[in-house]
Tab-separated table of C-alpha atoms and ligand atoms in Angstrom:
chain	number	residue	atom	x	y	z
A	268	MET	CA	87.101	78.000	146.796
A	269	LEU	CA	87.341	78.658	143.303
A	270	ASP	CA	83.524	79.455	141.122
A	271	LEU	CA	84.818	77.728	138.019
A	272	LYS	CA	88.065	75.342	136.718
A	273	LEU	CA	88.764	74.535	133.552
A	274	ALA	CA	90.393	71.290	133.619
A	275	GLY	CA	92.275	69.257	131.178
A	276	GLY	CA	93.059	71.741	128.496
A	277	THR	CA	96.147	73.249	126.732
A	278	LEU	CA	96.745	76.615	127.365
A	279	VAL	CA	98.258	79.099	125.093
A	280	THR	CA	99.706	82.259	125.345
A	281	GLU	CA	101.502	84.705	123.134
A	282	SER	CA	104.219	83.152	124.522
A	283	GLU	CA	104.150	79.905	125.251
A	284	SER	CA	101.618	76.458	125.129
A	285	PHE	CA	101.360	74.402	128.098
A	286	ARG	CA	98.938	71.715	129.855
A	287	ALA	CA	97.576	73.002	133.433
A	288	ASP	CA	94.162	73.801	134.945
A	289	ILE	CA	92.324	77.116	135.031
A	290	GLY	CA	90.978	78.677	138.242
A	291	ILE	CA	88.535	81.314	138.129
A	292	LYS	CA	86.995	83.471	141.066
A	293	GLY	CA	84.527	87.175	141.211
A	294	GLY	CA	85.341	87.045	137.159
A	295	LYS	CA	88.879	86.468	137.147
A	296	ILE	CA	91.659	84.361	136.415
A	297	ALA	CA	92.789	83.183	140.063
A	298	CYS	CA	95.190	80.255	139.194
A	299	ILE	CA	96.682	78.260	136.487
A	300	GLY	CA	98.674	75.139	137.403
A	301	LEU	CA	97.874	71.495	137.975
A	302	ALA	CA	96.643	71.491	141.673
A	303	LEU	CA	94.128	73.482	141.961
A	304	PRO	CA	91.936	74.610	144.874
A	305	GLU	CA	88.538	72.965	145.145
A	306	SER	CA	86.282	74.675	142.781
A	307	ARG	CA	81.953	74.499	142.863
A	308	LYS	CA	81.916	73.850	139.207
A	309	SER	CA	84.024	72.466	136.646
A	310	ILE	CA	84.136	71.860	132.890
A	311	GLU	CA	86.302	69.546	131.204
A	312	ALA	CA	88.612	70.261	128.756
A	313	HIS	CA	90.739	67.488	127.728
A	314	GLY	CA	91.707	67.931	124.653
A	315	LEU	CA	90.686	71.521	123.863
A	316	ILE	CA	92.446	74.656	123.229
A	317	ILE	CA	92.374	77.560	125.380
A	318	LEU	CA	93.544	81.128	124.398
A	319	PRO	CA	92.488	84.478	125.840
A	320	GLY	CA	89.271	85.457	124.476
A	321	GLY	CA	90.269	87.509	121.007
A	322	VAL	CA	90.173	91.205	121.124
A	323	ASP	CA	88.605	92.930	118.128
A	324	ALA	CA	89.579	96.204	118.046
A	325	HIS	CA	88.066	97.412	114.382
A	326	CYS	CA	84.758	96.631	114.440
A	327	HIS	CA	81.840	99.105	112.835
A	328	ILE	CA	78.356	98.532	115.484
A	329	ASP	CA	75.503	101.073	114.832
A	330	GLU	CA	77.279	103.604	113.301
A	331	PRO	CA	74.825	106.803	111.639
A	332	ALA	CA	73.716	106.272	107.584
A	333	TYR	CA	76.248	106.927	105.475
A	334	GLY	CA	74.733	107.867	102.002
A	335	GLY	CA	71.708	106.068	103.395
A	336	ALA	CA	73.604	103.258	103.767
A	337	ARG	CA	72.777	101.457	107.533
A	338	LEU	CA	74.883	98.747	109.444
A	339	ALA	CA	72.934	95.865	109.972
A	340	ASP	CA	74.291	95.247	113.517
A	341	ASP	CA	73.189	96.810	116.776
A	342	PHE	CA	75.584	95.538	119.495
A	343	ARG	CA	73.163	92.932	120.893
A	344	SER	CA	74.171	91.260	117.013
A	345	ALA	CA	77.224	92.372	116.589
A	346	SER	CA	78.613	91.022	120.639
A	347	ARG	CA	76.722	87.505	119.939
A	348	ALA	CA	78.673	87.231	116.517
A	349	ALA	CA	81.397	87.839	118.313
A	350	ALA	CA	81.223	85.685	121.060
A	351	CYS	CA	80.112	82.585	118.860
A	352	GLY	CA	83.773	83.290	117.149
A	353	GLY	CA	85.739	83.344	120.293
A	354	THR	CA	86.095	87.299	120.866
A	355	THR	CA	85.258	88.852	124.303
A	356	THR	CA	86.167	92.494	123.539
A	357	ILE	CA	85.009	94.642	121.129
A	358	VAL	CA	86.359	98.160	120.142
A	359	PRO	CA	83.725	100.225	117.706
A	360	PHE	CA	83.560	103.638	117.042
A	361	VAL	CA	81.548	106.850	118.035
A	362	ASN	CA	80.984	108.920	115.591
A	363	GLN	CA	81.007	112.530	115.268
A	364	LEU	CA	78.076	114.210	114.820
A	365	ALA	CA	77.030	116.922	112.789
A	366	GLY	CA	76.201	119.530	114.792
A	367	ARG	CA	76.352	117.948	118.333
A	368	SER	CA	78.831	117.484	121.131
A	369	LEU	CA	81.344	114.509	120.857
A	370	ARG	CA	80.378	114.652	124.264
A	371	ASN	CA	76.613	113.917	123.105
A	372	ALA	CA	77.594	111.351	120.436
A	373	VAL	CA	79.315	109.493	123.008
A	374	GLU	CA	76.474	109.258	125.591
A	375	ASP	CA	74.454	108.123	122.786
A	376	TYR	CA	76.689	105.227	121.890
A	377	HIS	CA	77.059	104.661	125.375
A	378	ASP	CA	73.388	104.244	125.006
A	379	LYS	CA	72.807	101.973	122.430
A	380	ALA	CA	76.036	99.947	123.959
A	381	ARG	CA	74.275	98.935	126.903
A	382	ALA	CA	72.419	95.902	124.869
A	383	SER	CA	76.347	94.242	124.777
A	384	LEU	CA	76.763	90.551	125.761
A	385	ILE	CA	80.767	91.571	125.785
A	386	ASP	CA	83.115	93.783	127.351
A	387	TYR	CA	83.854	96.831	125.151
A	388	ALA	CA	86.100	100.256	124.233
A	389	PHE	CA	85.308	103.078	122.412
A	390	HIS	CA	87.162	104.858	119.468
A	391	ILE	CA	85.847	108.180	118.136
A	392	ILE	CA	85.722	108.581	114.145
A	393	LEU	CA	86.081	112.408	113.547
A	394	LYS	CA	84.379	114.102	110.314
A	395	GLU	CA	86.007	116.999	108.559
A	396	THR	CA	84.020	120.097	109.655
A	397	GLY	CA	83.473	121.279	113.683
A	398	LEU	CA	86.951	120.860	114.296
A	399	ALA	CA	87.235	123.490	116.973
A	400	GLN	CA	84.892	121.906	119.029
A	401	VAL	CA	86.378	118.915	118.461
A	402	LEU	CA	89.954	120.259	119.660
A	403	ALA	CA	88.561	122.033	122.933
A	404	GLU	CA	86.661	118.417	124.083
A	405	LEU	CA	89.075	116.036	122.879
A	406	PRO	CA	91.477	116.614	126.269
A	407	VAL	CA	88.449	115.787	128.827
A	408	LEU	CA	87.362	112.553	126.635
A	409	LEU	CA	91.481	111.187	126.333
A	410	ALA	CA	91.496	111.442	129.990
A	411	GLU	CA	87.995	109.491	130.255
A	412	GLY	CA	89.343	106.975	128.605
A	413	TYR	CA	88.414	107.546	124.540
A	414	ARG	CA	92.494	107.476	123.670
A	415	SER	CA	91.834	106.131	119.994
A	416	VAL	CA	91.067	108.873	117.471
A	417	LYS	CA	90.164	107.739	113.517
A	418	VAL	CA	90.599	110.421	110.828
A	419	PHE	CA	89.896	110.054	107.284
A	420	MET	CA	92.363	111.021	104.431
A	421	THR	CA	89.258	110.302	102.149
A	422	TYR	CA	85.595	110.710	102.110
A	423	PRO	CA	83.128	113.568	101.488
A	424	GLY	CA	82.409	114.730	104.864
A	425	TYR	CA	85.524	113.238	106.695
A	426	MET	CA	88.044	113.737	104.404
A	427	MET	CA	91.045	115.987	106.623
A	428	GLY	CA	93.273	118.567	105.480
A	429	ASP	CA	96.723	117.913	106.577
A	430	ARG	CA	96.858	120.896	108.834
A	431	ASP	CA	93.540	119.579	110.600
A	432	ILE	CA	95.091	116.270	111.071
A	433	LEU	CA	98.362	117.721	112.726
A	434	ASP	CA	95.883	119.671	115.333
A	435	VAL	CA	94.629	116.240	116.271
A	436	MET	CA	97.725	114.371	116.644
A	437	LYS	CA	99.057	117.024	118.870
A	438	THR	CA	96.129	117.062	120.728
A	439	VAL	CA	95.386	113.412	120.889
A	440	ALA	CA	99.688	113.440	121.771
A	441	GLN	CA	98.925	115.634	124.695
A	442	GLY	CA	96.519	113.282	126.001
A	443	ASP	CA	98.559	110.232	125.809
A	444	GLY	CA	96.214	108.740	122.792
A	445	THR	CA	96.892	107.031	119.443
A	446	VAL	CA	95.531	108.448	116.259
A	447	LEU	CA	93.917	106.018	113.493
A	448	VAL	CA	94.527	106.648	110.098
A	449	HIS	CA	92.343	105.794	106.841
A	450	ALA	CA	95.401	106.409	104.558
A	451	GLU	CA	93.865	106.590	101.198
A	452	ASN	CA	94.517	109.916	99.102
A	453	GLY	CA	91.007	111.123	98.845
A	454	HIS	CA	91.866	113.678	95.806
A	455	CYS	CA	93.292	110.917	93.543
A	456	ILE	CA	90.225	108.494	94.122
A	457	HIS	CA	88.005	111.442	93.199
A	458	TRP	CA	90.547	112.364	90.214
A	459	LEU	CA	90.671	108.700	89.017
A	460	SER	CA	86.877	107.879	89.311
A	461	ASP	CA	85.670	110.749	87.740
A	462	ARG	CA	88.312	109.943	84.594
A	463	LEU	CA	87.304	106.156	84.455
A	464	GLU	CA	83.651	107.309	84.914
A	465	ALA	CA	83.661	109.438	81.844
A	466	MET	CA	85.506	106.237	80.352
A	467	GLY	CA	82.260	104.639	81.174
A	468	GLN	CA	84.202	102.089	83.415
A	469	THR	CA	81.881	101.753	86.185
A	470	SER	CA	81.626	98.324	87.300
A	471	LEU	CA	82.892	96.968	90.380
A	472	SER	CA	86.212	95.913	89.098
A	473	ALA	CA	86.822	99.483	88.879
A	474	HIS	CA	87.199	99.535	92.314
A	475	ALA	CA	90.692	98.745	92.704
A	476	ALA	CA	91.537	100.885	89.716
A	477	ILE	CA	90.015	103.766	91.358
A	478	ALA	CA	92.214	103.831	94.404
A	479	PRO	CA	95.356	101.338	93.551
A	480	PRO	CA	98.420	101.019	95.939
A	481	VAL	CA	100.020	104.092	95.062
A	482	VAL	CA	97.290	105.879	96.868
A	483	GLU	CA	97.704	104.419	99.685
A	484	ARG	CA	101.437	104.151	99.834
A	485	GLU	CA	101.656	108.321	99.302
A	486	ALA	CA	98.456	108.603	101.990
A	487	THR	CA	100.274	106.286	104.416
A	488	HIS	CA	103.612	108.185	103.901
A	489	ARG	CA	102.149	111.430	104.554
A	490	ALA	CA	100.125	110.056	108.017
A	491	ILE	CA	103.623	108.680	108.885
A	492	SER	CA	105.396	112.280	108.356
A	493	LEU	CA	102.515	114.311	109.812
A	494	ALA	CA	102.541	111.878	112.982
A	495	GLN	CA	106.550	112.736	113.400
A	496	VAL	CA	106.159	116.363	113.176
A	497	ALA	CA	103.272	116.283	115.720
A	498	GLY	CA	104.838	113.585	117.923
A	499	CYS	CA	102.072	111.389	118.080
A	500	ARG	CA	101.597	107.721	118.020
A	501	LEU	CA	100.096	106.651	114.802
A	502	LEU	CA	98.442	103.656	113.849
A	503	ILE	CA	97.817	102.986	110.253
A	504	VAL	CA	94.055	100.756	109.680
A	505	HIS	CA	93.461	98.372	107.013
A	506	VAL	CA	96.629	98.036	105.363
A	507	SER	CA	95.612	96.571	102.213
A	508	ALA	CA	98.591	96.513	99.698
A	509	GLY	CA	102.988	95.785	100.033
A	510	ASP	CA	103.734	99.714	99.598
A	511	ALA	CA	102.010	100.968	101.605
A	512	LEU	CA	103.931	98.224	104.327
A	513	GLU	CA	106.688	99.311	102.936
A	514	GLN	CA	106.442	102.653	104.350
A	515	ILE	CA	105.560	101.879	107.658
A	516	GLU	CA	108.718	99.535	107.917
A	517	TRP	CA	110.239	101.924	107.131
A	518	ALA	CA	108.934	104.199	110.031
A	519	LYS	CA	109.423	101.850	112.116
A	520	ARG	CA	113.245	101.148	110.814
A	521	LYS	CA	113.339	105.023	111.901
A	522	GLY	CA	111.946	104.100	115.284
A	523	LEU	CA	109.117	106.467	114.862
A	524	ASP	CA	105.598	105.547	116.626
A	525	VAL	CA	103.979	103.632	114.163
A	526	LEU	CA	101.398	100.722	114.153
A	527	ALA	CA	99.989	98.931	111.910
A	528	GLU	CA	96.738	96.889	111.689
A	529	THR	CA	95.455	94.685	108.312
A	530	CYS	CA	92.670	92.277	108.312
A	531	PRO	CA	91.495	88.847	106.772
A	532	GLN	CA	89.849	90.314	103.281
A	533	TYR	CA	93.381	91.703	102.168
A	534	LEU	CA	94.996	88.303	103.475
A	535	CYS	CA	92.627	85.202	102.349
A	536	ASP	CA	92.689	83.791	98.791
A	537	ALA	CA	88.524	83.273	99.710
A	538	ILE	CA	88.161	87.052	98.753
A	539	GLN	CA	87.316	87.706	95.200
A	540	MET	CA	84.997	89.045	93.206
A	541	GLY	CA	84.561	87.911	89.923
A	542	ASP	CA	84.408	90.177	86.860
A	543	GLY	CA	82.620	93.176	88.776
A	544	GLU	CA	79.195	93.284	86.459
A	545	THR	CA	76.926	91.243	88.871
A	546	TRP	CA	75.429	92.310	92.358
A	547	GLU	CA	76.961	89.458	93.607
A	548	ASP	CA	80.645	90.894	93.267
A	549	ALA	CA	79.087	94.151	95.835
A	550	LYS	CA	79.910	90.966	98.385
A	551	PHE	CA	83.700	91.745	98.162
A	552	ILE	CA	83.531	95.845	98.161
A	553	CYS	CA	85.602	97.356	101.046
A	554	SER	CA	87.743	100.058	101.223
A	555	PRO	CA	91.015	100.146	100.491
A	556	PRO	CA	90.129	96.878	97.830
A	557	PRO	CA	91.165	93.807	98.829
A	558	ARG	CA	94.118	93.281	96.458
A	559	ALA	CA	95.866	90.678	94.026
A	560	ALA	CA	98.293	87.469	95.429
A	561	PRO	CA	101.595	89.522	95.245
A	562	ASP	CA	100.541	91.889	97.591
A	563	ARG	CA	98.823	89.085	100.068
A	564	GLU	CA	101.834	87.474	99.958
A	565	ARG	CA	104.037	90.902	100.959
A	566	LEU	CA	101.203	91.184	103.845
A	567	TRP	CA	102.359	87.938	105.062
A	568	GLN	CA	105.929	88.686	105.161
A	569	GLY	CA	104.903	91.303	106.966
A	570	ILE	CA	102.921	89.265	109.530
A	571	ALA	CA	106.331	87.393	109.716
A	572	SER	CA	108.463	90.397	109.958
A	573	ALA	CA	106.317	91.693	112.826
A	574	SER	CA	105.562	94.683	110.528
A	575	PHE	CA	102.157	94.420	111.920
A	576	ASP	CA	100.904	95.132	115.385
A	577	LEU	CA	97.520	93.444	115.574
A	578	LEU	CA	94.780	91.743	113.154
A	579	SER	CA	91.465	93.197	112.912
A	580	SER	CA	88.167	92.134	111.342
A	581	ASP	CA	87.168	96.102	110.036
A	582	HIS	CA	83.740	94.352	110.300
A	583	CYS	CA	81.106	96.681	108.741
A	584	PRO	CA	78.132	94.856	107.640
A	585	TYR	CA	75.840	96.421	105.083
A	586	ARG	CA	73.133	93.503	103.808
A	587	PHE	CA	73.442	92.172	100.836
A	588	ASP	CA	69.301	92.421	100.205
A	589	GLY	CA	66.913	95.440	100.746
A	590	ALA	CA	67.148	98.868	100.468
A	591	THR	CA	69.505	99.578	103.052
A	592	GLY	CA	72.919	97.989	102.318
A	593	LYS	CA	75.233	97.214	99.333
A	594	LYS	CA	71.956	97.728	97.069
A	595	VAL	CA	70.988	101.162	98.727
A	596	LEU	CA	71.114	103.124	95.458
A	597	GLY	CA	69.410	100.264	93.202
A	598	GLY	CA	70.410	99.330	89.690
A	599	ALA	CA	69.948	96.653	87.362
A	600	LYS	CA	73.934	96.501	87.677
A	601	PRO	CA	75.842	97.862	90.558
A	602	HIS	CA	77.765	100.985	90.093
A	603	VAL	CA	81.033	101.168	91.855
A	604	ARG	CA	80.269	104.885	93.143
A	605	THR	CA	76.914	103.536	94.929
A	606	VAL	CA	78.348	100.572	96.555
A	607	PRO	CA	78.839	101.077	100.369
A	608	PRO	CA	82.159	99.689	101.308
A	609	GLY	CA	82.633	97.321	104.102
A	610	LEU	CA	82.495	93.267	104.602
A	611	PRO	CA	80.740	91.398	107.626
A	612	GLY	CA	83.233	89.752	109.740
A	613	ILE	CA	83.442	89.967	113.567
A	614	GLU	CA	82.727	86.173	113.783
A	615	VAL	CA	84.927	84.718	111.232
A	616	ARG	CA	88.119	86.570	112.437
A	617	LEU	CA	89.576	84.485	114.152
A	618	PRO	CA	88.973	81.030	112.164
A	619	VAL	CA	89.870	82.113	109.111
A	620	LEU	CA	92.872	83.706	109.899
A	621	TYR	CA	93.631	80.586	111.996
A	622	GLU	CA	93.246	78.674	108.922
A	623	ALA	CA	95.284	81.075	107.016
A	624	GLY	CA	97.537	81.994	109.324
A	625	VAL	CA	98.628	78.772	111.449
A	626	VAL	CA	97.349	75.729	109.966
A	627	LYS	CA	99.045	77.337	106.710
A	628	GLY	CA	102.556	77.212	108.640
A	629	ARG	CA	102.583	81.088	107.720
A	630	MET	CA	102.204	81.907	112.266
A	631	SER	CA	102.594	80.082	115.017
A	632	ILE	CA	99.556	79.759	117.430
A	633	ASN	CA	101.474	81.722	119.696
A	634	ARG	CA	102.041	84.822	117.581
A	635	PHE	CA	98.278	84.465	116.463
A	636	VAL	CA	97.124	85.385	120.224
A	637	ALA	CA	99.681	88.246	120.347
A	638	LEU	CA	98.170	89.803	116.812
A	639	THR	CA	94.682	88.517	117.486
A	640	SER	CA	94.023	89.360	121.472
A	641	ALA	CA	97.363	90.632	123.497
A	642	ASN	CA	98.552	93.173	120.957
A	643	PRO	CA	95.275	95.147	120.366
A	644	ALA	CA	94.462	94.755	124.599
A	645	ARG	CA	98.229	96.526	125.019
A	646	LEU	CA	98.337	98.756	122.656
A	647	TYR	CA	94.233	100.229	123.216
A	648	GLY	CA	95.399	100.165	127.104
A	649	LEU	CA	93.053	97.253	128.451
A	650	TYR	CA	96.215	94.945	129.111
A	651	PRO	CA	96.500	92.898	131.286
A	652	GLN	CA	92.884	92.919	132.091
A	653	LYS	CA	92.217	91.766	128.383
A	654	GLY	CA	94.151	89.874	125.888
A	655	SER	CA	96.253	87.989	128.598
A	656	LEU	CA	95.955	84.427	130.885
A	657	MET	CA	97.716	85.730	133.901
A	658	PRO	CA	96.342	85.238	137.305
A	659	GLY	CA	94.378	88.839	137.996
A	660	SER	CA	93.443	88.912	134.265
A	661	ASP	CA	89.316	89.055	133.124
A	662	ALA	CA	88.390	85.363	132.572
A	663	ASP	CA	87.993	86.078	129.194
A	664	LEU	CA	88.434	82.760	127.087
A	665	ALA	CA	88.353	80.778	123.823
A	666	VAL	CA	87.563	77.218	124.070
A	667	TRP	CA	88.936	76.255	120.779
A	668	ASP	CA	88.340	72.271	118.945
A	669	MET	CA	90.949	72.066	116.658
A	670	THR	CA	89.677	68.816	115.696
A	671	SER	CA	86.333	69.955	114.097
A	672	PRO	CA	86.325	71.382	110.532
A	673	ARG	CA	83.905	73.103	109.108
A	674	ARG	CA	82.655	75.047	105.983
A	675	ILE	CA	82.055	78.424	106.853
A	676	ALA	CA	78.010	79.101	106.204
A	677	HIS	CA	76.364	82.352	106.861
A	678	ALA	CA	73.373	80.520	107.487
A	679	ALA	CA	75.041	79.383	110.800
A	680	LEU	CA	76.290	82.469	112.039
A	681	HIS	CA	75.327	84.997	114.225
A	682	ASP	CA	75.495	88.330	113.196
A	683	ALA	CA	71.952	90.434	111.658
A	684	CYS	CA	74.002	90.590	108.238
A	685	ASP	CA	72.689	88.491	105.280
A	686	TYR	CA	75.705	86.852	104.361
A	687	THR	CA	79.485	86.143	104.475
A	688	PRO	CA	82.237	86.969	101.931
A	689	TYR	CA	84.084	83.566	103.319
A	690	GLU	CA	81.075	81.259	102.265
A	691	GLY	CA	82.048	77.904	101.276
A	692	MET	CA	85.377	78.670	102.954
A	693	GLN	CA	86.491	75.263	104.780
A	694	VAL	CA	88.372	75.520	107.897
A	695	SER	CA	89.770	73.350	110.288
A	696	ALA	CA	88.725	74.888	113.865
A	697	TRP	CA	86.262	76.719	115.512
A	698	PRO	CA	86.119	78.135	119.444
A	699	VAL	CA	83.176	75.708	120.834
A	700	MET	CA	83.020	77.812	123.955
A	701	THR	CA	83.496	81.385	125.088
A	702	LEU	CA	83.849	82.507	128.734
A	703	SER	CA	83.332	86.364	129.537
A	704	ARG	CA	84.889	87.608	132.684
A	705	GLY	CA	84.325	83.509	134.072
A	706	ASP	CA	80.518	82.974	132.536
A	707	VAL	CA	79.856	81.061	129.848
A	708	ILE	CA	78.585	83.009	127.021
A	709	TRP	CA	78.631	80.739	123.979
A	710	ALA	CA	78.864	76.590	124.428
A	711	ASP	CA	77.538	73.732	122.622
A	712	GLY	CA	76.164	75.997	120.053
A	713	GLU	CA	73.865	78.356	121.987
A	714	VAL	CA	74.399	81.411	123.518
A	715	SER	CA	73.737	82.193	127.051
A	716	GLY	CA	74.644	85.243	129.095
A	717	ASP	CA	72.412	88.166	129.670
A	718	PHE	CA	72.818	90.761	126.947
A	719	GLY	CA	73.710	94.172	128.820
A	720	ARG	CA	75.973	92.015	131.067
A	721	GLY	CA	78.843	93.462	128.645
A	722	GLN	CA	81.187	96.775	130.729
A	723	PHE	CA	82.704	99.486	129.109
A	724	LEU	CA	86.165	99.657	129.568
A	725	ARG	CA	88.098	103.040	129.849
A	726	GLN	CA	91.449	102.879	128.153
A	727	GLN	CA	94.734	103.329	130.186
A	728	ALA	CA	97.510	105.273	128.646
A	729	HIS	CA	99.328	103.237	126.001
A	730	ARG	CA	102.742	103.845	127.913
A	731	SER	CA	101.046	101.708	130.912
A	732	CYS	CA	101.123	98.695	128.767
A	733	PRO	CA	104.238	99.084	126.389
A	734	ILE	CA	104.378	96.958	123.368
A	735	ASP	CA	106.576	94.589	122.472
A	736	ARG	CA	108.493	94.957	119.228
B	122	DUC	N1	86.927	102.294	106.452
B	122	DUC	C1	87.130	101.382	107.543
B	122	DUC	O1	88.015	101.516	108.309
B	122	DUC	N2	85.985	100.589	107.562
B	122	DUC	C2	84.956	100.151	106.703
B	122	DUC	C3	84.966	101.469	105.224
B	122	DUC	C4	86.054	101.989	105.516
B	122	DUC	O2	86.467	103.143	104.783
B	123	ZN	ZN1	88.668	103.200	107.265
B	124	ZN	ZN1	86.870	100.283	109.473
């Protein structure tokens, strides 16, 4: 006897789309087919499309304040918003804390994550100091399933030199992990920023000029070279520019172990600031900066040619109003140096990418599943527990109504931020029901399920989940 049956829907995986019922037992997918055993409960899914729940492998939740700015979301609100947008697994970031052990930071973050509605794994973000202790602690943490470590090539307090990055890469490689790199050359950014400021160019429109594609391209190539020297698997996160993508394609052609991620804000025409003079434009400030149409088109080509391995939200929700978000340092007009970079996007990631990608004919729905669910699960060692509709996988499902167009409005979203940069964007489809390990947690516009039901996921060594290139 099954616990639950979803009957009459069309199932979509990364490789095919077909009509079948899904049987669920003990939180797992028990069977798929057309003549399933009896079930205690049944959900009618006729006319609906069933995808593996989304895996959002890049989101910032309840991290320490940076420059006085605080993220709006804790695990409760972020996991709620994720679920309402069809995402069933999140991978946010533990931050190394000054003067504390990494173990301590991981334990703190576990305490915060106990409020989650959905399952989660953790990446670790490193700072520029305390490396000796980090290198001593990492091997055990990697073996325990914290197998992805992010380093920065920019930002005061975070910007690591090449030698330190090499040490981190070697240690992570020895623990079968992946190094994530924020690839922007901080020296160039600070130098350009000083020069533009001296010329009086401090409006938000200067952001793109302070961090132009060459700054991303150079850092991307350097990160690739460092990873090659250290023999480490590398993932370049939030790629925004065609020139950076070219370096990644070069590395992939050489057979290097290099993976790449981009995000909706680098692909969608909707992400366009005005002249940079008003606070409204702060809603579009993230790093790297969103580029113009030719770069967006180049990234779409990279998606078509499988140069990108995953699509994540980089949800980084600073509130627009109030003193702890985008306006943390205030002022009558925004100043490019003082607006914290980051956009909210955990709930809209899937509908926005479905619209801009599948509806616009730039990728198949199966490729959409691969990039937003199966691949992130694979490359972070969570597959096939997550990202899959196979019997034995967790019954994490997103049930989509492809015939329910709507305009995105922050008022209808479920995060704790106070705006969406996609306000007013028309989308054709939305996940109308989300199941996590067989529990319905979002349906008919209502969130259900207990906060705190989410479980921590240890990342397996990526060699056990090879990614199809
Ligand atoms: N990098 C991120 O990954 N997210 C937000 C800001 C940043 O610089
Ligand atoms: Zn980053
Ligand atoms: Zn990020």
